[in-house]
Amino acid sequence: MMKFPDGFLWGAASSGPQMEGAGSSGGKAQNVWDYWFQKESVRFFQQIGPEETSGFYAHYKEDIDTMKQTGFNSFRTSISWARLLPDGIQVNEEAVAFYRDVFKRLDESGIKPIVNLFHFDMPFRLYEKGGWDNREVVDEFEFYAKVAFERFGDLVEEWVTFNEPIVPIEMGYLNDKHLPGVFDLNRAFQAGYHTLMAHVKAVRAFKDRNHRGKIGIILNLTPSYPRSDTPKDLEAAMWADVLYNRSFLDPVVKGEFPEELLSFIEQEHIHVRYFPGDFQLLKDSPVDFLGVNYYQPRRVQAGAPASTNTLDHYFEPYQWDGAKMNPHRGWEIYEKGMYDIALTIRDQYGNIPWYIAENGMGVEGESRFRDSSGMIQDSYRIEFMSNHLKWLHKGIEEGSNCYGYHVWTFIDNWSWLNEYKNRYGLVELDLKTGRRYKKKSAGWFKALAESNQLPDLG
Ligand code: BGP
């Protein structure tokens, strides 16, 4: 019997920009995604823009009922900064009323809301000022966080500052998958540093005002596995780990930067502007808990010295022969990675309380798996979750302090540049009608959540 600890959190994660819709109503201002779609819709899969989400803004009552029927005892979403503070000064009371009703209904349904403040959705007016490049945005974020704590603090006990703070940096400053879409290592570090300071200021504001509940952050941790045990490959894995995991993990949990990161900054002649007092603030503001998004590992080998891409000098990806792939997303499925994360947190991060904040499988063309009743038989998704949970369970048995598992996602939702190409939901969204239909995995998840133990594959 794979029983999970009492009170284990079962549920799903989503985000405001990916599920709310109503992008230009309810008083919401534009965020970067609204702006980018308006400017360059060809970049978006099948040119489906951020207005075409699952429409939680209009459907939240029925969606919360469906969550309850699926056995959820918790659900994570994010507040839209551009909806709550359209001009950065005046609070949008329509947004307050909407979020308050959502959080209240969740609570009345026995579903703990876990509320995140930033999920890749920089308000456009701040993007115009330079976004995370600009230190002023740190103060704007602190103000936004304070407004959120004050307006919703009586209904929310679990707060998250950022979801995957490294993603907008990696995708926007070392890639062109988020705006601004440049390759600039110095700007990447500056923007990353400001993101971290925004997190720290929000944690401080929360603690200084003695708000009830806890505050944490959600990081996408990708364990780095070297191609071989040669010193060069081991060093490559170390760099990948330092840059992509420890760059945020160490400061938010331990209050300090990894030494290797500091030597990287020196080696690469990166100049990060900081304020006196920043480092003390960082030291004084560790998180109460950690959310971990786990989808795939990172397989690395020594980099090619002649490469033109700066980071490739340090490590390069390689395709492991034994890899099991999710061909739709192009991501490797490596369930044991979840166990490795569990032990790393136990042994190297003081066994801080943590939970799996996202894990899931995006699949293209799910309609072909419909049975005669019309239900999508997503047995592959059940197998995916089940195999990960077995490894997570082993990590918990061995003492890792994990208290929950959230699947990505509840209802198929809109996804950045991929839109509805890969579907992740336990519940299918009919894009034309907006209607929702449970997939087979929703029934399996209900059995899992209600029994607090791993059911048969079904
Ligand atoms: C995570 C993000 C989510 C979600 C998920 C699936 O990194 O936090 O917002 O999108 O990945 O990825 P994708 O939608 O790109 O397939």
CSV table of C-alpha atoms and ligand atoms in Angstrom, one decimal:
chain,number,residue,atom,x,y,z
A,1,MET,CA,0.0,0.0,0.0
A,2,MET,CA,1.5,3.4,-1.0
A,3,LYS,CA,-0.1,5.5,1.7
A,4,PHE,CA,0.8,9.2,1.8
A,5,PRO,CA,1.2,11.3,5.0
A,6,ASP,CA,-2.0,12.6,6.7
A,7,GLY,CA,-3.1,15.9,5.3
A,8,PHE,CA,-1.2,15.4,2.1
A,9,LEU,CA,-2.2,18.1,-0.5
A,10,TRP,CA,-3.8,16.8,-3.6
A,11,GLY,CA,-4.9,19.1,-6.4
A,12,ALA,CA,-3.7,21.0,-9.5
A,13,ALA,CA,-2.0,24.1,-10.5
A,14,SER,CA,-2.9,26.7,-13.1
A,15,SER,CA,-2.3,30.4,-13.5
A,16,GLY,CA,-4.3,33.6,-14.1
A,17,PRO,CA,-2.9,34.3,-17.6
A,18,GLN,CA,-3.5,30.7,-18.7
A,19,MET,CA,-7.0,30.2,-17.5
A,20,GLU,CA,-8.8,33.4,-16.7
A,21,GLY,CA,-9.5,34.9,-20.1
A,22,ALA,CA,-11.3,38.2,-19.9
A,23,GLY,CA,-8.0,39.7,-20.9
A,24,SER,CA,-9.4,43.1,-21.7
A,25,SER,CA,-12.4,43.2,-19.5
A,26,GLY,CA,-13.1,43.5,-15.8
A,27,GLY,CA,-10.8,46.5,-15.7
A,28,LYS,CA,-7.7,44.5,-16.5
A,29,ALA,CA,-4.8,46.3,-18.2
A,30,GLN,CA,-2.5,44.6,-20.8
A,31,ASN,CA,0.2,42.3,-19.8
A,32,VAL,CA,3.2,41.3,-22.0
A,33,TRP,CA,1.4,38.4,-23.5
A,34,ASP,CA,-1.6,40.5,-24.6
A,35,TYR,CA,0.8,43.0,-26.1
A,36,TRP,CA,3.0,40.4,-27.9
A,37,PHE,CA,-0.1,38.7,-29.4
A,38,GLN,CA,-1.4,42.0,-30.7
A,39,LYS,CA,2.0,42.7,-32.3
A,40,GLU,CA,3.1,39.3,-33.5
A,41,SER,CA,0.3,36.8,-33.5
A,42,VAL,CA,2.2,34.4,-35.9
A,43,ARG,CA,4.5,33.5,-33.1
A,44,PHE,CA,1.5,31.8,-31.3
A,45,PHE,CA,0.5,28.3,-32.2
A,46,GLN,CA,-2.5,28.4,-34.5
A,47,GLN,CA,-2.6,32.1,-33.7
A,48,ILE,CA,-4.6,31.5,-30.5
A,49,GLY,CA,-4.1,34.5,-28.2
A,50,PRO,CA,-4.3,34.9,-24.4
A,51,GLU,CA,-8.0,35.9,-24.6
A,52,GLU,CA,-8.9,32.3,-25.5
A,53,THR,CA,-8.3,30.5,-22.3
A,54,SER,CA,-10.5,28.1,-20.5
A,55,GLY,CA,-12.5,31.1,-19.3
A,56,PHE,CA,-12.2,30.7,-15.5
A,57,TYR,CA,-13.2,34.3,-15.0
A,58,ALA,CA,-16.7,33.4,-16.2
A,59,HIS,CA,-16.8,29.7,-15.3
A,60,TYR,CA,-15.1,29.6,-11.9
A,61,LYS,CA,-18.2,28.5,-10.0
A,62,GLU,CA,-18.7,25.4,-12.0
A,63,ASP,CA,-15.0,24.8,-12.2
A,64,ILE,CA,-14.7,24.8,-8.5
A,65,ASP,CA,-17.5,22.4,-8.2
A,66,THR,CA,-15.7,20.1,-10.7
A,67,MET,CA,-12.5,20.4,-8.6
A,68,LYS,CA,-14.5,19.2,-5.6
A,69,GLN,CA,-15.9,16.3,-7.5
A,70,THR,CA,-12.3,15.4,-8.5
A,71,GLY,CA,-11.3,15.1,-4.8
A,72,PHE,CA,-9.1,18.2,-4.7
A,73,ASN,CA,-8.2,19.5,-1.2
A,74,SER,CA,-6.0,22.3,-2.7
A,75,PHE,CA,-5.6,24.4,-5.9
A,76,ARG,CA,-2.9,26.8,-7.0
A,77,THR,CA,-3.5,29.8,-9.2
A,78,SER,CA,-2.1,33.2,-9.7
A,79,ILE,CA,-3.4,36.7,-9.3
A,80,SER,CA,-3.1,38.8,-12.4
A,81,TRP,CA,-1.0,41.8,-11.5
A,82,ALA,CA,-2.4,43.8,-14.4
A,83,ARG,CA,-5.9,43.0,-13.3
A,84,LEU,CA,-5.5,43.9,-9.6
A,85,LEU,CA,-3.5,47.1,-10.3
A,86,PRO,CA,-4.2,48.2,-13.8
A,87,ASP,CA,-2.3,51.5,-13.4
A,88,GLY,CA,-0.1,50.4,-10.6
A,89,ILE,CA,-1.7,52.8,-8.1
A,90,GLN,CA,-5.5,52.3,-7.9
A,91,VAL,CA,-6.8,49.0,-6.8
A,92,ASN,CA,-9.3,47.5,-9.2
A,93,GLU,CA,-12.3,46.7,-7.0
A,94,GLU,CA,-13.8,44.4,-9.6
A,95,ALA,CA,-10.7,42.3,-9.5
A,96,VAL,CA,-10.8,42.2,-5.7
A,97,ALA,CA,-14.4,41.1,-5.8
A,98,PHE,CA,-13.6,38.3,-8.3
A,99,TYR,CA,-10.6,36.9,-6.5
A,100,ARG,CA,-12.3,37.1,-3.1
A,101,ASP,CA,-15.2,35.1,-4.4
A,102,VAL,CA,-12.9,32.5,-6.0
A,103,PHE,CA,-10.9,32.1,-2.7
A,104,LYS,CA,-14.0,32.0,-0.6
A,105,ARG,CA,-15.7,29.4,-2.8
A,106,LEU,CA,-12.6,27.3,-2.8
A,107,ASP,CA,-12.4,27.4,0.9
A,108,GLU,CA,-16.1,26.5,1.3
A,109,SER,CA,-15.5,23.6,-1.0
A,110,GLY,CA,-12.7,22.2,1.3
A,111,ILE,CA,-10.1,23.3,-1.3
A,112,LYS,CA,-7.1,25.3,0.1
A,113,PRO,CA,-6.2,28.1,-2.2
A,114,ILE,CA,-2.4,28.5,-2.8
A,115,VAL,CA,-2.0,31.9,-4.3
A,116,ASN,CA,0.9,33.0,-6.5
A,117,LEU,CA,1.7,36.6,-7.4
A,118,PHE,CA,3.7,36.2,-10.6
A,119,HIS,CA,3.4,33.7,-13.4
A,120,PHE,CA,5.3,35.2,-16.3
A,121,ASP,CA,2.7,38.0,-16.7
A,122,MET,CA,4.5,41.3,-16.4
A,123,PRO,CA,2.1,44.2,-16.8
A,124,PHE,CA,2.8,45.9,-20.2
A,125,ARG,CA,3.2,49.4,-18.6
A,126,LEU,CA,6.1,47.9,-16.6
A,127,TYR,CA,7.6,46.0,-19.5
A,128,GLU,CA,7.7,49.4,-21.3
A,129,LYS,CA,9.8,50.7,-18.4
A,130,GLY,CA,12.3,47.9,-18.9
A,131,GLY,CA,10.6,45.1,-16.9
A,132,TRP,CA,12.9,43.2,-14.6
A,133,ASP,CA,15.8,45.1,-16.0
A,134,ASN,CA,14.6,48.1,-14.0
A,135,ARG,CA,15.0,48.3,-10.2
A,136,GLU,CA,11.8,50.4,-10.0
A,137,VAL,CA,9.8,47.3,-10.9
A,138,VAL,CA,11.0,45.7,-7.6
A,139,ASP,CA,9.3,48.4,-5.7
A,140,GLU,CA,6.2,48.1,-7.8
A,141,PHE,CA,6.1,44.4,-7.1
A,142,GLU,CA,6.5,45.0,-3.4
A,143,PHE,CA,3.5,47.4,-3.5
A,144,TYR,CA,1.5,44.8,-5.5
A,145,ALA,CA,2.3,42.1,-2.9
A,146,LYS,CA,1.3,44.3,0.0
A,147,VAL,CA,-2.1,45.1,-1.7
A,148,ALA,CA,-2.7,41.3,-2.3
A,149,PHE,CA,-1.8,40.4,1.3
A,150,GLU,CA,-4.1,43.1,2.6
A,151,ARG,CA,-7.0,42.4,0.4
A,152,PHE,CA,-6.9,38.6,0.5
A,153,GLY,CA,-5.0,37.8,3.6
A,154,ASP,CA,-8.1,36.7,5.5
A,155,LEU,CA,-8.9,34.1,2.9
A,156,VAL,CA,-5.5,32.9,1.8
A,157,GLU,CA,-3.0,31.1,4.1
A,158,GLU,CA,-0.4,29.9,1.5
A,159,TRP,CA,1.3,32.5,-0.6
A,160,VAL,CA,3.8,32.1,-3.4
A,161,THR,CA,5.8,35.0,-4.7
A,162,PHE,CA,6.9,33.6,-8.1
A,163,ASN,CA,6.3,30.6,-10.3
A,164,GLU,CA,9.6,29.5,-12.0
A,165,PRO,CA,11.3,32.9,-11.7
A,166,ILE,CA,14.2,31.6,-13.9
A,167,VAL,CA,11.9,30.9,-16.9
A,168,PRO,CA,11.2,34.5,-18.0
A,169,ILE,CA,15.0,35.1,-17.6
A,170,GLU,CA,16.1,32.1,-19.6
A,171,MET,CA,13.4,32.4,-22.2
A,172,GLY,CA,13.5,36.2,-22.5
A,173,TYR,CA,17.2,37.1,-22.1
A,174,LEU,CA,18.9,34.0,-23.4
A,175,ASN,CA,16.2,32.9,-25.9
A,176,ASP,CA,13.3,34.5,-27.8
A,177,LYS,CA,10.4,32.6,-26.3
A,178,HIS,CA,9.4,35.4,-23.9
A,179,LEU,CA,9.8,39.1,-24.4
A,180,PRO,CA,12.2,40.9,-24.7
A,181,GLY,CA,13.7,38.0,-26.7
A,182,VAL,CA,17.4,38.9,-26.7
A,183,PHE,CA,20.6,37.0,-25.9
A,184,ASP,CA,22.3,39.1,-23.3
A,185,LEU,CA,24.0,37.4,-20.3
A,186,ASN,CA,24.5,40.7,-18.4
A,187,ARG,CA,20.8,41.7,-18.7
A,188,ALA,CA,19.8,38.1,-17.8
A,189,PHE,CA,21.7,38.3,-14.6
A,190,GLN,CA,20.4,41.8,-13.8
A,191,ALA,CA,16.8,40.8,-14.5
A,192,GLY,CA,17.3,37.6,-12.5
A,193,TYR,CA,18.7,39.6,-9.6
A,194,HIS,CA,15.8,42.1,-9.6
A,195,THR,CA,13.4,39.2,-9.7
A,196,LEU,CA,15.1,37.7,-6.6
A,197,MET,CA,15.0,41.1,-4.8
A,198,ALA,CA,11.3,41.4,-5.7
A,199,HIS,CA,10.7,38.0,-4.1
A,200,VAL,CA,12.7,39.0,-1.0
A,201,LYS,CA,10.8,42.3,-0.6
A,202,ALA,CA,7.5,40.5,-0.8
A,203,VAL,CA,8.6,37.9,1.8
A,204,ARG,CA,9.8,40.7,4.1
A,205,ALA,CA,6.6,42.6,3.7
A,206,PHE,CA,4.6,39.5,4.6
A,207,LYS,CA,6.7,38.7,7.7
A,208,ASP,CA,7.0,42.3,8.9
A,209,ARG,CA,3.2,42.7,9.0
A,210,ASN,CA,2.7,39.4,10.7
A,211,HIS,CA,0.2,38.1,8.1
A,212,ARG,CA,-1.1,34.7,9.1
A,213,GLY,CA,0.0,31.7,7.0
A,214,LYS,CA,3.1,30.9,5.1
A,215,ILE,CA,5.0,32.3,2.1
A,216,GLY,CA,7.2,30.5,-0.4
A,217,ILE,CA,8.3,30.3,-4.0
A,218,ILE,CA,7.9,27.7,-6.7
A,219,LEU,CA,11.0,26.7,-8.6
A,220,ASN,CA,11.4,24.4,-11.6
A,221,LEU,CA,14.2,22.1,-10.5
A,222,THR,CA,15.8,20.0,-13.2
A,223,PRO,CA,18.3,17.6,-11.8
A,224,SER,CA,21.4,17.6,-13.9
A,225,TYR,CA,22.9,14.2,-14.9
A,226,PRO,CA,26.3,14.1,-16.5
A,227,ARG,CA,27.0,12.0,-19.6
A,228,SER,CA,29.9,10.2,-17.9
A,229,ASP,CA,32.0,10.3,-14.8
A,230,THR,CA,34.9,12.1,-16.5
A,231,PRO,CA,35.9,15.3,-14.7
A,232,LYS,CA,34.8,17.4,-17.6
A,233,ASP,CA,31.3,16.0,-17.8
A,234,LEU,CA,31.0,16.2,-14.0
A,235,GLU,CA,32.0,19.8,-14.1
A,236,ALA,CA,29.5,20.4,-16.9
A,237,ALA,CA,26.7,19.0,-14.7
A,238,MET,CA,27.9,21.2,-11.8
A,239,TRP,CA,27.6,24.3,-13.9
A,240,ALA,CA,24.1,23.4,-15.2
A,241,ASP,CA,23.0,22.8,-11.6
A,242,VAL,CA,24.5,26.1,-10.4
A,243,LEU,CA,23.0,28.2,-13.2
A,244,TYR,CA,19.6,26.6,-13.6
A,245,ASN,CA,18.8,25.2,-10.1
A,246,ARG,CA,21.0,26.7,-7.4
A,247,SER,CA,20.9,30.3,-8.7
A,248,PHE,CA,17.5,30.7,-7.1
A,249,LEU,CA,17.3,27.8,-4.8
A,250,ASP,CA,20.3,28.7,-2.6
A,251,PRO,CA,19.4,32.4,-2.1
A,252,VAL,CA,15.7,31.7,-1.4
A,253,VAL,CA,16.3,28.9,1.1
A,254,LYS,CA,19.8,29.6,2.5
A,255,GLY,CA,19.9,33.3,2.0
A,256,GLU,CA,23.1,33.3,0.1
A,257,PHE,CA,24.5,32.8,-3.5
A,258,PRO,CA,26.5,29.7,-4.4
A,259,GLU,CA,30.2,30.5,-4.5
A,260,GLU,CA,30.4,28.9,-8.0
A,261,LEU,CA,27.8,31.4,-9.2
A,262,LEU,CA,29.8,34.3,-7.9
A,263,SER,CA,32.9,33.0,-9.7
A,264,PHE,CA,30.9,32.6,-12.9
A,265,ILE,CA,29.8,36.2,-12.7
A,266,GLU,CA,33.5,37.2,-12.3
A,267,GLN,CA,34.7,35.0,-15.1
A,268,GLU,CA,32.1,36.3,-17.5
A,269,HIS,CA,32.7,40.0,-16.5
A,270,ILE,CA,29.0,40.4,-15.6
A,271,HIS,CA,28.1,43.5,-13.7
A,272,VAL,CA,25.1,43.3,-11.5
A,273,ARG,CA,23.8,46.6,-9.9
A,274,TYR,CA,22.7,46.1,-6.3
A,275,PHE,CA,21.7,48.3,-3.4
A,276,PRO,CA,23.5,48.4,0.0
A,277,GLY,CA,21.4,46.3,2.4
A,278,ASP,CA,20.2,43.9,-0.3
A,279,PHE,CA,22.3,40.9,0.9
A,280,GLN,CA,21.3,41.3,4.5
A,281,LEU,CA,17.7,41.5,3.5
A,282,LEU,CA,18.2,38.3,1.5
A,283,LYS,CA,19.8,36.6,4.5
A,284,ASP,CA,16.9,37.6,6.8
A,285,SER,CA,14.1,36.4,4.5
A,286,PRO,CA,14.2,32.7,3.9
A,287,VAL,CA,11.0,31.1,2.5
A,288,ASP,CA,8.7,29.0,4.7
A,289,PHE,CA,8.2,26.4,2.0
A,290,LEU,CA,9.2,25.4,-1.5
A,291,GLY,CA,7.1,24.4,-4.4
A,292,VAL,CA,8.9,22.3,-7.0
A,293,ASN,CA,7.8,22.0,-10.6
A,294,TYR,CA,9.3,18.8,-12.1
A,295,TYR,CA,8.8,17.8,-15.7
A,296,GLN,CA,12.2,16.6,-17.0
A,297,PRO,CA,15.8,16.1,-16.1
A,298,ARG,CA,18.7,17.9,-17.7
A,299,ARG,CA,21.3,15.6,-19.4
A,300,VAL,CA,24.6,17.4,-19.9
A,301,GLN,CA,28.1,16.9,-21.3
A,302,ALA,CA,31.2,19.0,-21.4
A,303,GLY,CA,30.7,22.1,-23.6
A,304,ALA,CA,32.5,22.7,-26.9
A,305,PRO,CA,35.1,25.4,-26.4
A,306,ALA,CA,34.7,26.9,-29.9
A,307,SER,CA,31.0,27.4,-29.4
A,308,THR,CA,29.5,30.9,-30.0
A,309,ASN,CA,26.8,30.6,-27.4
A,310,THR,CA,28.3,31.8,-24.1
A,311,LEU,CA,26.7,29.1,-21.9
A,312,ASP,CA,27.7,26.3,-24.2
A,313,HIS,CA,31.3,26.7,-23.0
A,314,TYR,CA,30.1,25.4,-19.7
A,315,PHE,CA,27.8,22.5,-20.7
A,316,GLU,CA,25.8,21.2,-23.6
A,317,PRO,CA,22.7,19.1,-23.6
A,318,TYR,CA,22.9,15.5,-25.0
A,319,GLN,CA,20.3,12.9,-25.7
A,320,TRP,CA,20.6,9.9,-23.4
A,321,ASP,CA,20.2,6.6,-25.2
A,322,GLY,CA,18.0,5.2,-22.5
A,323,ALA,CA,15.6,8.2,-22.5
A,324,LYS,CA,11.9,7.7,-22.5
A,325,MET,CA,10.5,10.7,-24.3
A,326,ASN,CA,7.2,12.5,-24.4
A,327,PRO,CA,7.4,13.1,-28.1
A,328,HIS,CA,4.7,15.8,-28.1
A,329,ARG,CA,6.6,18.2,-25.8
A,330,GLY,CA,10.0,16.8,-26.6
A,331,TRP,CA,10.7,16.4,-22.9
A,332,GLU,CA,12.3,13.3,-21.3
A,333,ILE,CA,10.2,11.4,-18.8
A,334,TYR,CA,12.4,10.4,-15.9
A,335,GLU,CA,10.4,9.6,-12.9
A,336,LYS,CA,13.4,8.9,-10.6
A,337,GLY,CA,14.3,12.6,-10.9
A,338,MET,CA,11.5,13.3,-8.4
A,339,TYR,CA,13.2,11.1,-5.8
A,340,ASP,CA,16.5,12.7,-6.5
A,341,ILE,CA,15.0,16.1,-5.9
A,342,ALA,CA,13.4,14.8,-2.6
A,343,LEU,CA,16.8,13.6,-1.3
A,344,THR,CA,18.6,16.8,-2.4
A,345,ILE,CA,16.1,18.9,-0.5
A,346,ARG,CA,16.4,16.6,2.5
A,347,ASP,CA,20.2,16.5,2.6
A,348,GLN,CA,21.2,19.9,1.2
A,349,TYR,CA,18.4,22.3,2.0
A,350,GLY,CA,17.7,21.5,5.7
A,351,ASN,CA,14.7,19.3,4.8
A,352,ILE,CA,12.5,22.4,4.3
A,353,PRO,CA,8.8,21.6,3.8
A,354,TRP,CA,8.1,21.3,0.1
A,355,TYR,CA,5.6,20.0,-2.3
A,356,ILE,CA,5.4,19.1,-6.0
A,357,ALA,CA,3.7,22.2,-7.4
A,358,GLU,CA,3.6,21.0,-11.0
A,359,ASN,CA,4.0,17.6,-12.7
A,360,GLY,CA,2.2,16.6,-15.8
A,361,MET,CA,2.1,15.3,-19.3
A,362,GLY,CA,1.2,17.4,-22.4
A,363,VAL,CA,-0.2,15.3,-25.3
A,364,GLU,CA,-1.2,16.3,-28.8
A,365,GLY,CA,-4.3,15.0,-30.5
A,366,GLU,CA,-6.0,13.5,-27.5
A,367,SER,CA,-9.2,13.1,-29.3
A,368,ARG,CA,-8.0,9.9,-30.9
A,369,PHE,CA,-8.1,8.3,-27.4
A,370,ARG,CA,-11.9,8.8,-27.0
A,371,ASP,CA,-14.0,5.8,-26.1
A,372,SER,CA,-17.5,5.1,-27.4
A,373,SER,CA,-19.0,7.3,-24.7
A,374,GLY,CA,-16.8,10.2,-25.8
A,375,MET,CA,-14.5,10.2,-22.8
A,376,ILE,CA,-10.7,10.6,-23.4
A,377,GLN,CA,-9.0,7.5,-22.1
A,378,ASP,CA,-5.7,9.1,-21.0
A,379,SER,CA,-4.2,6.0,-19.4
A,380,TYR,CA,-0.7,7.4,-20.4
A,381,ARG,CA,-1.3,10.3,-18.1
A,382,ILE,CA,-2.4,8.0,-15.2
A,383,GLU,CA,0.7,6.0,-15.7
A,384,PHE,CA,2.9,9.1,-15.8
A,385,MET,CA,1.5,10.4,-12.5
A,386,SER,CA,1.5,7.0,-10.9
A,387,ASN,CA,5.2,6.3,-11.8
A,388,HIS,CA,6.2,9.7,-10.5
A,389,LEU,CA,4.3,9.2,-7.3
A,390,LYS,CA,6.0,5.9,-6.6
A,391,TRP,CA,9.3,7.7,-6.6
A,392,LEU,CA,8.0,10.6,-4.6
A,393,HIS,CA,6.6,8.1,-2.0
A,394,LYS,CA,10.0,6.5,-1.7
A,395,GLY,CA,11.6,9.9,-1.1
A,396,ILE,CA,9.0,10.6,1.6
A,397,GLU,CA,9.5,7.2,3.2
A,398,GLU,CA,13.2,8.0,3.4
A,399,GLY,CA,12.4,11.2,5.3
A,400,SER,CA,12.0,14.0,2.8
A,401,ASN,CA,9.5,16.6,4.0
A,402,CYS,CA,7.1,16.6,1.1
A,403,TYR,CA,3.5,17.5,1.8
A,404,GLY,CA,1.7,17.5,-1.5
A,405,TYR,CA,1.4,16.8,-5.2
A,406,HIS,CA,-0.2,19.1,-7.7
A,407,VAL,CA,-0.7,18.0,-11.3
A,408,TRP,CA,-0.4,20.4,-14.2
A,409,THR,CA,-3.3,21.0,-14.9
A,410,PHE,CA,-6.9,20.8,-14.0
A,411,ILE,CA,-8.7,21.9,-17.2
A,412,ASP,CA,-6.7,22.0,-20.5
A,413,ASN,CA,-5.3,25.5,-20.6
A,414,TRP,CA,-3.7,28.1,-22.8
A,415,SER,CA,0.1,27.9,-22.9
A,416,TRP,CA,2.4,30.7,-23.8
A,417,LEU,CA,3.6,30.1,-27.4
A,418,ASN,CA,2.2,26.5,-27.6
A,419,GLU,CA,-1.5,27.3,-26.8
A,420,TYR,CA,-3.5,24.1,-27.0
A,421,LYS,CA,-1.0,22.1,-29.0
A,422,ASN,CA,-0.4,19.8,-26.0
A,423,ARG,CA,-3.2,19.1,-23.6
A,424,TYR,CA,-2.4,18.7,-19.9
A,425,GLY,CA,-5.8,18.6,-18.2
A,426,LEU,CA,-7.6,16.0,-16.1
A,427,VAL,CA,-10.6,17.7,-17.7
A,428,GLU,CA,-10.9,18.3,-21.5
A,429,LEU,CA,-11.8,21.7,-22.8
A,430,ASP,CA,-13.9,21.9,-26.0
A,431,LEU,CA,-12.3,25.0,-27.5
A,432,LYS,CA,-15.4,25.7,-29.7
A,433,THR,CA,-18.1,25.5,-27.1
A,434,GLY,CA,-16.1,26.1,-23.9
A,435,ARG,CA,-17.6,23.0,-22.4
A,436,ARG,CA,-15.7,20.8,-20.0
A,437,TYR,CA,-15.5,17.0,-20.0
A,438,LYS,CA,-13.7,14.8,-17.5
A,439,LYS,CA,-11.0,12.5,-18.9
A,440,LYS,CA,-10.4,9.1,-17.4
A,441,SER,CA,-7.5,10.6,-15.3
A,442,ALA,CA,-10.0,12.8,-13.4
A,443,GLY,CA,-11.7,9.7,-11.9
A,444,TRP,CA,-8.3,8.1,-11.1
A,445,PHE,CA,-7.2,11.3,-9.4
A,446,LYS,CA,-10.3,11.4,-7.3
A,447,ALA,CA,-9.6,7.9,-6.1
A,448,LEU,CA,-6.0,8.9,-5.3
A,449,ALA,CA,-7.0,12.1,-3.4
A,450,GLU,CA,-9.8,10.6,-1.5
A,451,SER,CA,-8.0,7.5,-0.4
A,452,ASN,CA,-4.7,9.3,0.1
A,453,GLN,CA,-3.0,6.3,-1.5
A,454,LEU,CA,-1.9,5.2,-4.9
A,455,PRO,CA,-4.8,3.4,-6.6
A,456,ASP,CA,-4.5,0.8,-9.3
A,457,LEU,CA,-3.8,2.1,-12.8
A,458,GLY,CA,-7.4,1.4,-13.7
B,1,BGP,C1,5.6,25.2,-16.6
B,1,BGP,C2,4.8,26.5,-16.4
B,1,BGP,C3,3.3,26.3,-16.7
B,1,BGP,C4,3.0,25.4,-17.9
B,1,BGP,C5,3.9,24.1,-17.9
B,1,BGP,C6,3.7,23.3,-19.1
B,1,BGP,O1,6.9,25.5,-16.8
B,1,BGP,O2,4.8,26.9,-15.0
B,1,BGP,O3,2.8,27.6,-16.9
B,1,BGP,O4,2.8,26.0,-19.1
B,1,BGP,O5,5.2,24.4,-17.7
B,1,BGP,O6,4.6,23.7,-20.1
B,1,BGP,P1,4.1,24.1,-21.6
B,1,BGP,O7,2.8,24.7,-21.4
B,1,BGP,O8,5.1,25.0,-22.1
B,1,BGP,O9,4.0,22.8,-22.3
